């Protein structure tokens, strides 16, 4: 039979769907409708908030933009800060020795500083008095001659060309261990000068402004003159100022005692410093006074 017959009540068989089309639909993402730039901020969206003052400050400072003048100022400020830090550190180190001092020691140090200040004030008043006498004197030439002679005598004492006597102290340093060195004796001389010593003699050698001390084995040379222990200092000055200056905490006496040396100090109303130095004539310097 050539013609197909349909069975009664039969339904047409649907064509099976193409599975490849479904797989393609699942793999492709859905299209997102685009929008124009001018529609980015719609009627229902809020605009970006304005930056705050702090944010503007941060944006202005970072990243940093330096000019040459600003760099120079920054370097100068850094150098100033470094100098201040070093000064504070050195001050802390110098004051650390006084932190453990007793109250009476601190009072003695303050008294010594007051005495030094008073000596400088007395010297200033003396110079002003001399100036006033010279200005008010009827015979200014004679007054000038007297002041010149007095000044010459004072300079002779300081230069060691004339003998001197007056109140002061005698300090004796016993060094049986041979541990005392030239720098320790130099510290003693400097401390005595700071306390107002006007004339100093060590074992028969006059101490002047250009005196130097060097080590020579277990002995010490003063201006090329060898001296041996015990070291005896004859000092003219105010005893009430000289002795406390040597006994301050961490001072000359304590330093020498740490080196197992023995130090004794005696006050006296009359100390004779008779070691002399020859007056030296300078080779090149000449007085400019006319």
XYZ file of N, CA, C and O in Angstrom, residues 30-107:
312
model
N 23.240 36.884 29.730
C 22.170 37.769 29.249
C 22.714 39.146 28.960
O 23.619 39.627 29.634
N 22.190 39.771 27.984
C 22.651 41.100 27.599
C 22.161 42.134 28.588
O 21.010 42.076 29.055
N 23.123 43.022 28.961
C 22.769 44.108 29.873
C 22.559 45.343 29.045
O 23.467 45.785 28.327
N 21.432 45.883 29.146
C 21.205 47.078 28.304
C 22.086 48.225 28.763
O 22.200 48.500 29.958
N 22.808 48.855 27.862
C 23.677 49.981 28.194
C 22.889 51.258 28.334
O 21.719 51.336 27.942
N 23.603 52.222 28.926
C 22.952 53.509 29.066
C 23.957 54.602 28.727
O 25.148 54.458 28.917
N 23.453 55.651 28.310
C 24.285 56.771 27.872
C 24.981 57.401 29.059
O 24.504 57.325 30.193
N 26.218 58.057 28.868
C 26.922 58.691 29.990
C 26.096 59.739 30.677
O 26.173 59.910 31.870
N 25.289 60.428 29.903
C 24.546 61.487 30.560
C 23.448 60.943 31.450
O 22.878 61.658 32.265
N 23.132 59.613 31.247
C 22.092 59.023 32.076
C 22.673 58.300 33.279
O 21.949 57.617 33.993
N 24.042 58.425 33.501
C 24.669 57.696 34.619
C 24.104 58.158 35.934
O 23.903 57.390 36.859
N 23.900 59.434 36.078
C 23.314 59.974 37.289
C 21.864 60.269 36.975
O 21.536 61.283 36.340
N 21.041 59.335 37.319
C 19.632 59.480 37.007
C 18.912 60.308 38.032
O 19.491 60.852 38.973
N 17.687 60.340 37.846
C 16.861 61.138 38.761
C 16.803 60.509 40.130
O 16.662 61.189 41.138
N 16.953 59.170 40.151
C 16.847 58.507 41.451
C 18.151 58.300 42.154
O 18.169 57.696 43.221
N 19.336 58.704 41.582
C 20.642 58.478 42.183
C 21.188 59.782 42.739
O 20.995 60.843 42.167
N 21.984 59.667 43.877
C 22.575 60.845 44.517
C 23.933 61.152 43.891
O 24.700 60.238 43.588
N 24.281 62.405 43.704
C 25.614 62.752 43.170
C 26.702 62.459 44.198
O 26.424 62.287 45.382
N 27.985 62.385 43.738
C 29.118 62.128 44.635
C 29.237 63.254 45.664
O 29.146 64.425 45.311
N 29.503 62.912 46.980
C 29.585 63.974 48.004
C 30.848 64.806 47.823
O 31.877 64.322 47.352
N 30.772 66.063 48.189
C 31.924 66.955 48.135
C 32.970 66.523 49.169
O 32.616 66.107 50.282
N 34.304 66.580 48.857
C 35.324 66.191 49.853
C 35.325 67.154 51.038
O 35.096 68.346 50.905
N 35.625 66.594 52.216
C 35.668 67.397 53.429
C 36.969 68.200 53.491
O 37.871 68.009 52.660
N 37.030 69.108 54.482
C 38.235 69.923 54.633
C 39.463 69.080 54.929
O 40.560 69.344 54.434
N 39.316 68.053 55.756
C 40.453 67.186 56.071
C 40.942 66.455 54.827
O 42.143 66.302 54.608
N 39.963 65.957 53.993
C 40.363 65.261 52.773
C 41.095 66.199 51.815
O 42.076 65.826 51.175
N 40.608 67.444 51.686
C 41.307 68.401 50.831
C 42.705 68.705 51.356
O 43.655 68.891 50.591
N 42.851 68.765 52.714
C 44.173 69.008 53.289
C 45.130 67.866 52.976
O 46.286 68.078 52.606
N 44.630 66.622 53.092
C 45.472 65.455 52.782
C 45.850 65.447 51.305
O 46.994 65.167 50.929
N 44.888 65.764 50.446
C 45.201 65.804 49.020
C 46.212 66.879 48.685
O 47.025 66.729 47.776
N 46.190 67.993 49.453
C 47.151 69.053 49.197
C 48.543 68.758 49.708
O 49.535 69.261 49.190
N 48.620 67.914 50.767
C 49.926 67.607 51.363
C 50.565 66.359 50.783
O 51.777 66.178 50.906
N 49.801 65.482 50.236
C 50.352 64.218 49.739
C 49.885 63.965 48.315
O 48.691 64.081 48.044
N 50.756 63.635 47.414
C 52.205 63.499 47.601
C 52.888 64.847 47.792
O 52.422 65.851 47.276
N 53.964 64.878 48.570
C 54.610 66.168 48.881
C 55.255 66.776 47.643
O 55.814 66.088 46.801
N 55.187 68.085 47.605
C 55.819 68.841 46.517
C 56.670 69.937 47.153
O 56.131 70.904 47.713
N 57.991 69.739 47.156
C 58.923 70.640 47.819
C 59.612 71.535 46.785
O 59.997 71.080 45.704
N 59.806 72.776 47.211
C 60.640 73.689 46.432
C 62.049 73.700 47.017
O 62.303 73.130 48.087
N 62.940 74.356 46.334
C 64.331 74.402 46.811
C 64.437 75.150 48.131
O 65.151 74.731 49.041
N 63.709 76.247 48.264
C 63.752 77.004 49.519
C 63.205 76.195 50.691
O 63.725 76.257 51.810
N 62.162 75.415 50.445
C 61.606 74.590 51.508
C 62.596 73.519 51.951
O 62.695 73.202 53.140
N 63.330 72.950 51.006
C 64.339 71.953 51.373
C 65.444 72.575 52.216
O 65.910 71.977 53.201
N 65.874 73.780 51.867
C 66.918 74.448 52.642
C 66.431 74.728 54.065
O 67.141 74.488 55.047
N 65.195 75.211 54.202
C 64.642 75.480 55.529
C 64.527 74.189 56.331
O 64.806 74.149 57.537
N 64.123 73.101 55.680
C 64.003 71.826 56.381
C 65.355 71.342 56.901
O 65.464 70.847 58.027
N 66.396 71.494 56.076
C 67.728 71.089 56.517
C 68.209 71.941 57.689
O 68.810 71.429 58.649
N 67.933 73.237 57.651
C 68.329 74.110 58.753
C 67.594 73.740 60.037
O 68.185 73.696 61.128
N 66.306 73.456 59.942
C 65.549 73.049 61.125
C 66.045 71.718 61.670
O 66.106 71.507 62.889
N 66.405 70.802 60.764
C 66.949 69.524 61.227
C 68.262 69.722 61.979
O 68.479 69.126 63.035
N 69.142 70.583 61.437
C 70.405 70.855 62.130
C 70.189 71.502 63.476
O 70.857 71.173 64.466
N 69.222 72.426 63.558
C 68.928 73.068 64.835
C 68.400 72.072 65.847
O 68.800 72.071 67.013
N 67.508 71.205 65.414
C 66.976 70.191 66.326
C 68.043 69.226 66.801
O 68.081 68.845 67.971
N 68.946 68.842 65.882
C 70.026 67.938 66.283
C 70.947 68.593 67.301
O 71.365 67.969 68.277
N 71.264 69.891 67.081
C 72.111 70.597 68.048
C 71.473 70.694 69.415
O 72.130 70.514 70.447
N 70.165 70.970 69.438
C 69.463 71.045 70.725
C 69.461 69.681 71.422
O 69.621 69.601 72.646
N 69.281 68.614 70.649
C 69.288 67.279 71.252
C 70.648 66.952 71.858
O 70.750 66.393 72.950
N 71.726 67.312 71.146
C 73.075 67.054 71.678
C 73.321 67.868 72.940
O 73.896 67.386 73.917
N 72.855 69.128 72.928
C 73.052 69.973 74.106
C 72.298 69.431 75.314
O 72.816 69.393 76.423
N 71.069 68.972 75.087
C 70.293 68.406 76.195
C 70.958 67.145 76.721
O 71.029 66.910 77.931
N 71.496 66.321 75.794
C 72.157 65.089 76.235
C 73.409 65.387 77.044
O 73.670 64.756 78.063
N 74.214 66.367 76.590
C 75.428 66.717 77.331
C 75.094 67.311 78.686
O 75.781 67.055 79.680
N 74.014 68.106 78.741
C 73.610 68.673 80.020
C 73.153 67.583 80.977
O 73.445 67.619 82.172
N 72.458 66.575 80.438
C 72.012 65.475 81.291
C 73.198 64.683 81.833
O 73.223 64.270 82.981
N 74.230 64.493 80.963
C 75.409 63.756 81.423
C 76.159 64.524 82.509
O 76.643 63.943 83.475
N 76.291 65.853 82.333
C 77.020 66.642 83.322
C 76.288 66.735 84.646
O 76.913 66.875 85.694
N 74.949 66.684 84.579
C 74.185 66.796 85.827
C 73.982 65.454 86.506
O 73.533 65.409 87.652
N 74.310 64.343 85.803
C 74.107 63.035 86.418
C 75.013 62.824 87.622
O 74.679 62.079 88.538
N 76.186 63.492 87.629
C 77.101 63.329 88.762
C 76.561 63.963 90.027
O 76.980 63.610 91.140
N 75.627 64.913 89.889
C 75.078 65.596 91.058
C 73.788 64.963 91.566
O 73.284 65.372 92.608
N 73.236 64.013 90.826
C 71.957 63.438 91.241
C 72.077 62.659 92.538
O 71.167 62.654 93.349
N 73.209 62.000 92.724
C 73.385 61.220 93.940
C 74.083 61.971 95.060
O 74.445 61.360 96.066
N 74.310 63.273 94.875
C 75.012 64.060 95.898
C 74.095 64.322 97.084
O 72.863 64.393 96.955
N 74.708 64.473 98.226
C 73.937 64.781 99.427
C 73.508 66.235 99.423
O 74.038 67.047 98.682
N 72.564 66.549 100.286
C 72.033 67.904 100.318
C 73.107 68.905 100.726
O 73.204 69.983 100.146
N 73.929 68.525 101.704
C 74.973 69.452 102.139
C 76.014 69.682 101.045
O 76.581 70.771 100.923
N 76.249 68.649 100.202
C 77.180 68.829 99.093
C 76.609 69.795 98.055
O 77.330 70.640 97.501
N 75.323 69.667 97.779
C 74.700 70.577 96.827
C 74.710 72.010 97.341
O 74.934 72.961 96.577
N 74.468 72.169 98.639
C 74.506 73.514 99.225
C 75.901 74.102 99.115
O 76.077 75.289 98.817
